[in-house]
Amino acid sequence: MCLLGEAIDAQEALRIGLINHVVDPEQLMEFSLNFAGRIANNPPIPARFIKKSIYQGLNKDLDEVLTVESFAQVTCSSTGDMKEAIAAFKEKRSPSFKGK
């Protein structure tokens, strides 16, 4: 789009996967707060690794990225939050993550 100088509307951006949602202006704040809340309810340790992996992936080759990902998986699988996620799933309840 940038190189072609062509503008697209929100529906086209949604269709091609450039954006995830289209929201009416009067619903934007409520939608955004709800969406942010969903992100905030995720376990913090994997969230940190995800952000770090995305950033590092911009400057590393595939082998280095896979090493970082492997470390993240091993680390995340041994956290208290992982145990809480499994327990919450078994007990059919929402998890309560502590970042540990």
PDB file of N, CA and C in Angstrom:
ATOM      1  N   MET A   1       0.823  -1.185   0.000  1.00  0.00           N
ATOM      2  CA  MET A   1       0.000   0.000   0.000  1.00  0.00           C
ATOM      3  C   MET A   1       0.871   1.254   0.000  1.00  0.00           C
ATOM      4  N   CYS A   2       1.874   1.249   0.837  1.00  0.00           N
ATOM      5  CA  CYS A   2       2.720   2.444   0.915  1.00  0.00           C
ATOM      6  C   CYS A   2       3.415   2.710  -0.415  1.00  0.00           C
ATOM      7  N   LEU A   3       3.941   1.663  -1.013  1.00  0.00           N
ATOM      8  CA  LEU A   3       4.674   1.852  -2.260  1.00  0.00           C
ATOM      9  C   LEU A   3       3.757   2.153  -3.433  1.00  0.00           C
ATOM     10  N   LEU A   4       2.523   1.705  -3.363  1.00  0.00           N
ATOM     11  CA  LEU A   4       1.575   1.980  -4.436  1.00  0.00           C
ATOM     12  C   LEU A   4       0.856   3.306  -4.244  1.00  0.00           C
ATOM     13  N   GLY A   5       0.879   3.826  -3.042  1.00  0.00           N
ATOM     14  CA  GLY A   5       0.186   5.081  -2.768  1.00  0.00           C
ATOM     15  C   GLY A   5      -1.320   4.956  -2.801  1.00  0.00           C
ATOM     16  N   GLU A   6      -1.810   3.755  -2.543  1.00  0.00           N
ATOM     17  CA  GLU A   6      -3.251   3.528  -2.569  1.00  0.00           C
ATOM     18  C   GLU A   6      -3.809   3.487  -1.150  1.00  0.00           C
ATOM     19  N   ALA A   7      -4.875   4.211  -0.936  1.00  0.00           N
ATOM     20  CA  ALA A   7      -5.555   4.178   0.357  1.00  0.00           C
ATOM     21  C   ALA A   7      -6.593   3.060   0.343  1.00  0.00           C
ATOM     22  N   ILE A   8      -6.815   2.453   1.502  1.00  0.00           N
ATOM     23  CA  ILE A   8      -7.869   1.450   1.623  1.00  0.00           C
ATOM     24  C   ILE A   8      -8.760   1.832   2.799  1.00  0.00           C
ATOM     25  N   ASP A   9      -9.987   1.345   2.773  1.00  0.00           N
ATOM     26  CA  ASP A   9     -10.882   1.642   3.890  1.00  0.00           C
ATOM     27  C   ASP A   9     -10.746   0.570   4.972  1.00  0.00           C
ATOM     28  N   ALA A  10     -11.439   0.773   6.078  1.00  0.00           N
ATOM     29  CA  ALA A  10     -11.331  -0.124   7.226  1.00  0.00           C
ATOM     30  C   ALA A  10     -11.764  -1.545   6.883  1.00  0.00           C
ATOM     31  N   GLN A  11     -12.817  -1.698   6.110  1.00  0.00           N
ATOM     32  CA  GLN A  11     -13.299  -3.037   5.767  1.00  0.00           C
ATOM     33  C   GLN A  11     -12.278  -3.804   4.927  1.00  0.00           C
ATOM     34  N   GLU A  12     -11.609  -3.118   4.014  1.00  0.00           N
ATOM     35  CA  GLU A  12     -10.574  -3.772   3.208  1.00  0.00           C
ATOM     36  C   GLU A  12      -9.380  -4.132   4.083  1.00  0.00           C
ATOM     37  N   ALA A  13      -8.998  -3.250   4.997  1.00  0.00           N
ATOM     38  CA  ALA A  13      -7.901  -3.544   5.923  1.00  0.00           C
ATOM     39  C   ALA A  13      -8.228  -4.775   6.762  1.00  0.00           C
ATOM     40  N   LEU A  14      -9.473  -4.895   7.178  1.00  0.00           N
ATOM     41  CA  LEU A  14      -9.914  -6.068   7.935  1.00  0.00           C
ATOM     42  C   LEU A  14      -9.865  -7.314   7.059  1.00  0.00           C
ATOM     43  N   ARG A  15     -10.347  -7.202   5.852  1.00  0.00           N
ATOM     44  CA  ARG A  15     -10.396  -8.346   4.937  1.00  0.00           C
ATOM     45  C   ARG A  15      -9.015  -8.923   4.647  1.00  0.00           C
ATOM     46  N   ILE A  16      -8.017  -8.061   4.487  1.00  0.00           N
ATOM     47  CA  ILE A  16      -6.671  -8.534   4.143  1.00  0.00           C
ATOM     48  C   ILE A  16      -5.811  -8.830   5.368  1.00  0.00           C
ATOM     49  N   GLY A  17      -6.394  -8.685   6.561  1.00  0.00           N
ATOM     50  CA  GLY A  17      -5.668  -9.043   7.777  1.00  0.00           C
ATOM     51  C   GLY A  17      -4.732  -7.981   8.309  1.00  0.00           C
ATOM     52  N   LEU A  18      -4.854  -6.773   7.819  1.00  0.00           N
ATOM     53  CA  LEU A  18      -4.007  -5.686   8.300  1.00  0.00           C
ATOM     54  C   LEU A  18      -4.427  -5.246   9.698  1.00  0.00           C
ATOM     55  N   ILE A  19      -5.710  -5.361   9.989  1.00  0.00           N
ATOM     56  CA  ILE A  19      -6.254  -5.035  11.304  1.00  0.00           C
ATOM     57  C   ILE A  19      -7.135  -6.191  11.769  1.00  0.00           C
ATOM     58  N   ASN A  20      -7.420  -6.228  13.063  1.00  0.00           N
ATOM     59  CA  ASN A  20      -8.215  -7.316  13.625  1.00  0.00           C
ATOM     60  C   ASN A  20      -9.681  -6.971  13.825  1.00  0.00           C
ATOM     61  N   HIS A  21      -9.993  -5.699  14.002  1.00  0.00           N
ATOM     62  CA  HIS A  21     -11.357  -5.294  14.319  1.00  0.00           C
ATOM     63  C   HIS A  21     -11.675  -3.946  13.675  1.00  0.00           C
ATOM     64  N   VAL A  22     -12.946  -3.764  13.370  1.00  0.00           N
ATOM     65  CA  VAL A  22     -13.467  -2.464  12.949  1.00  0.00           C
ATOM     66  C   VAL A  22     -14.563  -2.114  13.949  1.00  0.00           C
ATOM     67  N   VAL A  23     -14.456  -0.933  14.549  1.00  0.00           N
ATOM     68  CA  VAL A  23     -15.377  -0.529  15.610  1.00  0.00           C
ATOM     69  C   VAL A  23     -15.929   0.855  15.292  1.00  0.00           C
ATOM     70  N   ASP A  24     -17.218   1.037  15.536  1.00  0.00           N
ATOM     71  CA  ASP A  24     -17.817   2.360  15.374  1.00  0.00           C
ATOM     72  C   ASP A  24     -17.194   3.326  16.379  1.00  0.00           C
ATOM     73  N   PRO A  25     -17.013   4.592  15.992  1.00  0.00           N
ATOM     74  CA  PRO A  25     -16.364   5.563  16.887  1.00  0.00           C
ATOM     75  C   PRO A  25     -16.983   5.634  18.282  1.00  0.00           C
ATOM     76  N   GLU A  26     -18.303   5.545  18.371  1.00  0.00           N
ATOM     77  CA  GLU A  26     -18.940   5.655  19.685  1.00  0.00           C
ATOM     78  C   GLU A  26     -18.707   4.416  20.554  1.00  0.00           C
ATOM     79  N   GLN A  27     -18.249   3.326  19.966  1.00  0.00           N
ATOM     80  CA  GLN A  27     -17.955   2.105  20.716  1.00  0.00           C
ATOM     81  C   GLN A  27     -16.462   1.907  20.957  1.00  0.00           C
ATOM     82  N   LEU A  28     -15.646   2.803  20.438  1.00  0.00           N
ATOM     83  CA  LEU A  28     -14.201   2.607  20.461  1.00  0.00           C
ATOM     84  C   LEU A  28     -13.622   2.506  21.866  1.00  0.00           C
ATOM     85  N   MET A  29     -13.969   3.415  22.771  1.00  0.00           N
ATOM     86  CA  MET A  29     -13.394   3.399  24.112  1.00  0.00           C
ATOM     87  C   MET A  29     -13.774   2.119  24.854  1.00  0.00           C
ATOM     88  N   GLU A  30     -15.046   1.768  24.829  1.00  0.00           N
ATOM     89  CA  GLU A  30     -15.495   0.552  25.520  1.00  0.00           C
ATOM     90  C   GLU A  30     -14.808  -0.684  24.947  1.00  0.00           C
ATOM     91  N   PHE A  31     -14.746  -0.760  23.614  1.00  0.00           N
ATOM     92  CA  PHE A  31     -14.094  -1.898  22.972  1.00  0.00           C
ATOM     93  C   PHE A  31     -12.617  -1.957  23.347  1.00  0.00           C
ATOM     94  N   SER A  32     -11.940  -0.811  23.305  1.00  0.00           N
ATOM     95  CA  SER A  32     -10.507  -0.763  23.594  1.00  0.00           C
ATOM     96  C   SER A  32     -10.205  -1.168  25.027  1.00  0.00           C
ATOM     97  N   LEU A  33     -11.005  -0.690  25.969  1.00  0.00           N
ATOM     98  CA  LEU A  33     -10.799  -1.052  27.373  1.00  0.00           C
ATOM     99  C   LEU A  33     -11.045  -2.542  27.591  1.00  0.00           C
ATOM    100  N   ASN A  34     -12.066  -3.075  26.944  1.00  0.00           N
ATOM    101  CA  ASN A  34     -12.347  -4.503  27.048  1.00  0.00           C
ATOM    102  C   ASN A  34     -11.204  -5.319  26.459  1.00  0.00           C
ATOM    103  N   PHE A  35     -10.719  -4.902  25.307  1.00  0.00           N
ATOM    104  CA  PHE A  35      -9.622  -5.603  24.636  1.00  0.00           C
ATOM    105  C   PHE A  35      -8.353  -5.553  25.485  1.00  0.00           C
ATOM    106  N   ALA A  36      -8.045  -4.381  26.035  1.00  0.00           N
ATOM    107  CA  ALA A  36      -6.873  -4.233  26.904  1.00  0.00           C
ATOM    108  C   ALA A  36      -7.015  -5.097  28.152  1.00  0.00           C
ATOM    109  N   GLY A  37      -8.222  -5.185  28.687  1.00  0.00           N
ATOM    110  CA  GLY A  37      -8.457  -6.039  29.850  1.00  0.00           C
ATOM    111  C   GLY A  37      -8.198  -7.499  29.554  1.00  0.00           C
ATOM    112  N   ARG A  38      -8.582  -7.929  28.368  1.00  0.00           N
ATOM    113  CA  ARG A  38      -8.311  -9.315  27.970  1.00  0.00           C
ATOM    114  C   ARG A  38      -6.809  -9.577  27.912  1.00  0.00           C
ATOM    115  N   ILE A  39      -6.066  -8.624  27.397  1.00  0.00           N
ATOM    116  CA  ILE A  39      -4.608  -8.767  27.336  1.00  0.00           C
ATOM    117  C   ILE A  39      -4.031  -8.780  28.747  1.00  0.00           C
ATOM    118  N   ALA A  40      -4.500  -7.877  29.593  1.00  0.00           N
ATOM    119  CA  ALA A  40      -3.984  -7.760  30.962  1.00  0.00           C
ATOM    120  C   ALA A  40      -4.282  -8.999  31.796  1.00  0.00           C
ATOM    121  N   ASN A  41      -5.313  -9.749  31.460  1.00  0.00           N
ATOM    122  CA  ASN A  41      -5.661 -10.953  32.218  1.00  0.00           C
ATOM    123  C   ASN A  41      -4.809 -12.160  31.858  1.00  0.00           C
ATOM    124  N   ASN A  42      -3.958 -12.021  30.861  1.00  0.00           N
ATOM    125  CA  ASN A  42      -3.072 -13.114  30.484  1.00  0.00           C
ATOM    126  C   ASN A  42      -1.912 -13.212  31.467  1.00  0.00           C
ATOM    127  N   PRO A  43      -1.272 -14.372  31.542  1.00  0.00           N
ATOM    128  CA  PRO A  43      -0.133 -14.513  32.452  1.00  0.00           C
ATOM    129  C   PRO A  43       1.021 -13.602  32.027  1.00  0.00           C
ATOM    130  N   PRO A  44       1.606 -12.866  32.970  1.00  0.00           N
ATOM    131  CA  PRO A  44       2.611 -11.860  32.616  1.00  0.00           C
ATOM    132  C   PRO A  44       3.947 -12.409  32.121  1.00  0.00           C
ATOM    133  N   ILE A  45       4.369 -13.562  32.602  1.00  0.00           N
ATOM    134  CA  ILE A  45       5.681 -14.080  32.180  1.00  0.00           C
ATOM    135  C   ILE A  45       5.682 -14.417  30.684  1.00  0.00           C
ATOM    136  N   PRO A  46       4.720 -15.192  30.185  1.00  0.00           N
ATOM    137  CA  PRO A  46       4.696 -15.418  28.734  1.00  0.00           C
ATOM    138  C   PRO A  46       4.512 -14.128  27.932  1.00  0.00           C
ATOM    139  N   ALA A  47       3.745 -13.186  28.465  1.00  0.00           N
ATOM    140  CA  ALA A  47       3.561 -11.914  27.755  1.00  0.00           C
ATOM    141  C   ALA A  47       4.898 -11.202  27.578  1.00  0.00           C
ATOM    142  N   ARG A  48       5.725 -11.227  28.621  1.00  0.00           N
ATOM    143  CA  ARG A  48       7.059 -10.606  28.505  1.00  0.00           C
ATOM    144  C   ARG A  48       7.895 -11.312  27.445  1.00  0.00           C
ATOM    145  N   PHE A  49       7.866 -12.650  27.457  1.00  0.00           N
ATOM    146  CA  PHE A  49       8.632 -13.403  26.462  1.00  0.00           C
ATOM    147  C   PHE A  49       8.125 -13.137  25.049  1.00  0.00           C
ATOM    148  N   ILE A  50       6.817 -13.021  24.886  1.00  0.00           N
ATOM    149  CA  ILE A  50       6.254 -12.744  23.561  1.00  0.00           C
ATOM    150  C   ILE A  50       6.770 -11.408  23.039  1.00  0.00           C
ATOM    151  N   LYS A  51       6.691 -10.373  23.877  1.00  0.00           N
ATOM    152  CA  LYS A  51       7.172  -9.051  23.442  1.00  0.00           C
ATOM    153  C   LYS A  51       8.665  -9.082  23.141  1.00  0.00           C
ATOM    154  N   LYS A  52       9.425  -9.755  23.998  1.00  0.00           N
ATOM    155  CA  LYS A  52      10.875  -9.848  23.794  1.00  0.00           C
ATOM    156  C   LYS A  52      11.191 -10.620  22.512  1.00  0.00           C
ATOM    157  N   SER A  53      10.469 -11.705  22.269  1.00  0.00           N
ATOM    158  CA  SER A  53      10.709 -12.514  21.071  1.00  0.00           C
ATOM    159  C   SER A  53      10.407 -11.742  19.795  1.00  0.00           C
ATOM    160  N   ILE A  54       9.317 -10.990  19.815  1.00  0.00           N
ATOM    161  CA  ILE A  54       8.980 -10.183  18.635  1.00  0.00           C
ATOM    162  C   ILE A  54      10.082  -9.173  18.362  1.00  0.00           C
ATOM    163  N   TYR A  55      10.528  -8.481  19.402  1.00  0.00           N
ATOM    164  CA  TYR A  55      11.571  -7.470  19.238  1.00  0.00           C
ATOM    165  C   TYR A  55      12.872  -8.115  18.764  1.00  0.00           C
ATOM    166  N   GLN A  56      13.279  -9.202  19.408  1.00  0.00           N
ATOM    167  CA  GLN A  56      14.534  -9.851  19.027  1.00  0.00           C
ATOM    168  C   GLN A  56      14.453 -10.463  17.634  1.00  0.00           C
ATOM    169  N   GLY A  57      13.263 -10.903  17.245  1.00  0.00           N
ATOM    170  CA  GLY A  57      13.098 -11.516  15.934  1.00  0.00           C
ATOM    171  C   GLY A  57      13.393 -10.579  14.780  1.00  0.00           C
ATOM    172  N   LEU A  58      13.368  -9.291  15.053  1.00  0.00           N
ATOM    173  CA  LEU A  58      13.661  -8.317  14.005  1.00  0.00           C
ATOM    174  C   LEU A  58      15.137  -8.281  13.638  1.00  0.00           C
ATOM    175  N   ASN A  59      16.003  -8.705  14.571  1.00  0.00           N
ATOM    176  CA  ASN A  59      17.443  -8.549  14.375  1.00  0.00           C
ATOM    177  C   ASN A  59      18.233  -9.847  14.467  1.00  0.00           C
ATOM    178  N   LYS A  60      17.570 -10.978  14.544  1.00  0.00           N
ATOM    179  CA  LYS A  60      18.276 -12.244  14.701  1.00  0.00           C
ATOM    180  C   LYS A  60      17.908 -13.196  13.566  1.00  0.00           C
ATOM    181  N   ASP A  61      18.792 -14.171  13.343  1.00  0.00           N
ATOM    182  CA  ASP A  61      18.466 -15.174  12.335  1.00  0.00           C
ATOM    183  C   ASP A  61      17.568 -16.249  12.951  1.00  0.00           C
ATOM    184  N   LEU A  62      17.087 -17.155  12.133  1.00  0.00           N
ATOM    185  CA  LEU A  62      16.104 -18.143  12.564  1.00  0.00           C
ATOM    186  C   LEU A  62      16.622 -19.013  13.704  1.00  0.00           C
ATOM    187  N   ASP A  63      17.869 -19.459  13.638  1.00  0.00           N
ATOM    188  CA  ASP A  63      18.409 -20.312  14.702  1.00  0.00           C
ATOM    189  C   ASP A  63      18.405 -19.598  16.050  1.00  0.00           C
ATOM    190  N   GLU A  64      18.790 -18.328  16.057  1.00  0.00           N
ATOM    191  CA  GLU A  64      18.791 -17.566  17.305  1.00  0.00           C
ATOM    192  C   GLU A  64      17.373 -17.370  17.837  1.00  0.00           C
ATOM    193  N   VAL A  65      16.441 -17.098  16.952  1.00  0.00           N
ATOM    194  CA  VAL A  65      15.043 -16.914  17.364  1.00  0.00           C
ATOM    195  C   VAL A  65      14.489 -18.211  17.943  1.00  0.00           C
ATOM    196  N   LEU A  66      14.786 -19.341  17.311  1.00  0.00           N
ATOM    197  CA  LEU A  66      14.305 -20.628  17.817  1.00  0.00           C
ATOM    198  C   LEU A  66      14.912 -20.956  19.173  1.00  0.00           C
ATOM    199  N   THR A  67      16.154 -20.560  19.406  1.00  0.00           N
ATOM    200  CA  THR A  67      16.781 -20.754  20.714  1.00  0.00           C
ATOM    201  C   THR A  67      16.064 -19.942  21.778  1.00  0.00           C
ATOM    202  N   VAL A  68      15.764 -18.693  21.470  1.00  0.00           N
ATOM    203  CA  VAL A  68      15.022 -17.837  22.404  1.00  0.00           C
ATOM    204  C   VAL A  68      13.647 -18.440  22.681  1.00  0.00           C
ATOM    205  N   GLU A  69      12.967 -18.911  21.646  1.00  0.00           N
ATOM    206  CA  GLU A  69      11.639 -19.507  21.806  1.00  0.00           C
ATOM    207  C   GLU A  69      11.697 -20.771  22.662  1.00  0.00           C
ATOM    208  N   SER A  70      12.708 -21.599  22.451  1.00  0.00           N
ATOM    209  CA  SER A  70      12.854 -22.822  23.247  1.00  0.00           C
ATOM    210  C   SER A  70      13.049 -22.494  24.717  1.00  0.00           C
ATOM    211  N   PHE A  71      13.899 -21.515  24.993  1.00  0.00           N
ATOM    212  CA  PHE A  71      14.125 -21.084  26.376  1.00  0.00           C
ATOM    213  C   PHE A  71      12.828 -20.573  26.990  1.00  0.00           C
ATOM    214  N   ALA A  72      12.080 -19.796  26.238  1.00  0.00           N
ATOM    215  CA  ALA A  72      10.819 -19.243  26.739  1.00  0.00           C
ATOM    216  C   ALA A  72       9.829 -20.356  27.061  1.00  0.00           C
ATOM    217  N   GLN A  73       9.736 -21.357  26.203  1.00  0.00           N
ATOM    218  CA  GLN A  73       8.799 -22.458  26.444  1.00  0.00           C
ATOM    219  C   GLN A  73       9.162 -23.233  27.703  1.00  0.00           C
ATOM    220  N   VAL A  74      10.438 -23.532  27.866  1.00  0.00           N
ATOM    221  CA  VAL A  74      10.876 -24.268  29.055  1.00  0.00           C
ATOM    222  C   VAL A  74      10.615 -23.445  30.310  1.00  0.00           C
ATOM    223  N   THR A  75      10.956 -22.174  30.257  1.00  0.00           N
ATOM    224  CA  THR A  75      10.760 -21.298  31.413  1.00  0.00           C
ATOM    225  C   THR A  75       9.285 -21.176  31.765  1.00  0.00           C
ATOM    226  N   CYS A  76       8.457 -20.914  30.781  1.00  0.00           N
ATOM    227  CA  CYS A  76       7.021 -20.719  31.035  1.00  0.00           C
ATOM    228  C   CYS A  76       6.345 -21.987  31.538  1.00  0.00           C
ATOM    229  N   SER A  77       6.806 -23.134  31.067  1.00  0.00           N
ATOM    230  CA  SER A  77       6.150 -24.387  31.463  1.00  0.00           C
ATOM    231  C   SER A  77       6.431 -24.764  32.905  1.00  0.00           C
ATOM    232  N   SER A  78       7.397 -24.108  33.531  1.00  0.00           N
ATOM    233  CA  SER A  78       7.734 -24.444  34.917  1.00  0.00           C
ATOM    234  C   SER A  78       7.313 -23.361  35.913  1.00  0.00           C
ATOM    235  N   THR A  79       6.456 -22.449  35.503  1.00  0.00           N
ATOM    236  CA  THR A  79       6.032 -21.369  36.402  1.00  0.00           C
ATOM    237  C   THR A  79       4.811 -21.771  37.225  1.00  0.00           C
ATOM    238  N   GLY A  80       4.621 -21.058  38.301  1.00  0.00           N
ATOM    239  CA  GLY A  80       3.416 -21.229  39.094  1.00  0.00           C
ATOM    240  C   GLY A  80       2.178 -20.866  38.297  1.00  0.00           C
ATOM    241  N   ASP A  81       2.316 -19.894  37.409  1.00  0.00           N
ATOM    242  CA  ASP A  81       1.181 -19.499  36.573  1.00  0.00           C
ATOM    243  C   ASP A  81       0.742 -20.638  35.652  1.00  0.00           C
ATOM    244  N   MET A  82       1.686 -21.438  35.188  1.00  0.00           N
ATOM    245  CA  MET A  82       1.326 -22.587  34.349  1.00  0.00           C
ATOM    246  C   MET A  82       0.531 -23.597  35.160  1.00  0.00           C
ATOM    247  N   LYS A  83       0.994 -23.846  36.387  1.00  0.00           N
ATOM    248  CA  LYS A  83       0.255 -24.762  37.262  1.00  0.00           C
ATOM    249  C   LYS A  83      -1.144 -24.222  37.539  1.00  0.00           C
ATOM    250  N   GLU A  84      -1.244 -22.911  37.743  1.00  0.00           N
ATOM    251  CA  GLU A  84      -2.547 -22.282  37.979  1.00  0.00           C
ATOM    252  C   GLU A  84      -3.434 -22.412  36.752  1.00  0.00           C
ATOM    253  N   ALA A  85      -2.875 -22.253  35.569  1.00  0.00           N
ATOM    254  CA  ALA A  85      -3.658 -22.377  34.335  1.00  0.00           C
ATOM    255  C   ALA A  85      -4.229 -23.786  34.196  1.00  0.00           C
ATOM    256  N   ILE A  86      -3.418 -24.783  34.485  1.00  0.00           N
ATOM    257  CA  ILE A  86      -3.878 -26.175  34.393  1.00  0.00           C
ATOM    258  C   ILE A  86      -4.964 -26.447  35.430  1.00  0.00           C
ATOM    259  N   ALA A  87      -4.729 -25.993  36.668  1.00  0.00           N
ATOM    260  CA  ALA A  87      -5.721 -26.195  37.731  1.00  0.00           C
ATOM    261  C   ALA A  87      -7.036 -25.502  37.386  1.00  0.00           C
ATOM    262  N   ALA A  88      -6.951 -24.281  36.891  1.00  0.00           N
ATOM    263  CA  ALA A  88      -8.162 -23.532  36.533  1.00  0.00           C
ATOM    264  C   ALA A  88      -8.922 -24.239  35.414  1.00  0.00           C
ATOM    265  N   PHE A  89      -8.195 -24.772  34.448  1.00  0.00           N
ATOM    266  CA  PHE A  89      -8.839 -25.496  33.354  1.00  0.00           C
ATOM    267  C   PHE A  89      -9.570 -26.730  33.876  1.00  0.00           C
ATOM    268  N   LYS A  90      -8.881 -27.494  34.730  1.00  0.00           N
ATOM    269  CA  LYS A  90      -9.491 -28.706  35.288  1.00  0.00           C
ATOM    270  C   LYS A  90     -10.720 -28.379  36.127  1.00  0.00           C
ATOM    271  N   GLU A  91     -10.636 -27.268  36.863  1.00  0.00           N
ATOM    272  CA  GLU A  91     -11.725 -26.875  37.763  1.00  0.00           C
ATOM    273  C   GLU A  91     -12.781 -26.011  37.072  1.00  0.00           C
ATOM    274  N   LYS A  92     -12.593 -25.780  35.782  1.00  0.00           N
ATOM    275  CA  LYS A  92     -13.540 -24.985  34.977  1.00  0.00           C
ATOM    276  C   LYS A  92     -13.794 -23.603  35.582  1.00  0.00           C
ATOM    277  N   ARG A  93     -12.697 -22.910  35.887  1.00  0.00           N
ATOM    278  CA  ARG A  93     -12.779 -21.558  36.444  1.00  0.00           C
ATOM    279  C   ARG A  93     -11.756 -20.672  35.752  1.00  0.00           C
ATOM    280  N   SER A  94     -11.872 -19.382  35.964  1.00  0.00           N
ATOM    281  CA  SER A  94     -10.895 -18.445  35.408  1.00  0.00           C
ATOM    282  C   SER A  94      -9.618 -18.504  36.236  1.00  0.00           C
ATOM    283  N   PRO A  95      -8.457 -18.469  35.578  1.00  0.00           N
ATOM    284  CA  PRO A  95      -7.204 -18.501  36.328  1.00  0.00           C
ATOM    285  C   PRO A  95      -6.914 -17.169  37.010  1.00  0.00           C
ATOM    286  N   SER A  96      -6.120 -17.243  38.058  1.00  0.00           N
ATOM    287  CA  SER A  96      -5.657 -16.045  38.762  1.00  0.00           C
ATOM    288  C   SER A  96      -4.133 -16.048  38.709  1.00  0.00           C
ATOM    289  N   PHE A  97      -3.574 -15.324  37.743  1.00  0.00           N
ATOM    290  CA  PHE A  97      -2.135 -15.335  37.534  1.00  0.00           C
ATOM    291  C   PHE A  97      -1.431 -14.371  38.476  1.00  0.00           C
ATOM    292  N   LYS A  98      -0.248 -14.793  38.961  1.00  0.00           N
ATOM    293  CA  LYS A  98       0.527 -14.001  39.918  1.00  0.00           C
ATOM    294  C   LYS A  98       1.857 -13.509  39.342  1.00  0.00           C
ATOM    295  N   GLY A  99       2.216 -13.968  38.164  1.00  0.00           N
ATOM    296  CA  GLY A  99       3.500 -13.569  37.585  1.00  0.00           C
ATOM    297  C   GLY A  99       4.667 -14.305  38.208  1.00  0.00           C
ATOM    298  N   LYS A 100       4.403 -15.524  38.669  1.00  0.00           N
ATOM    299  CA  LYS A 100       5.461 -16.329  39.303  1.00  0.00           C
ATOM    300  C   LYS A 100       5.529 -17.691  38.648  1.00  0.00           C
TER     301      LYS A 100
END
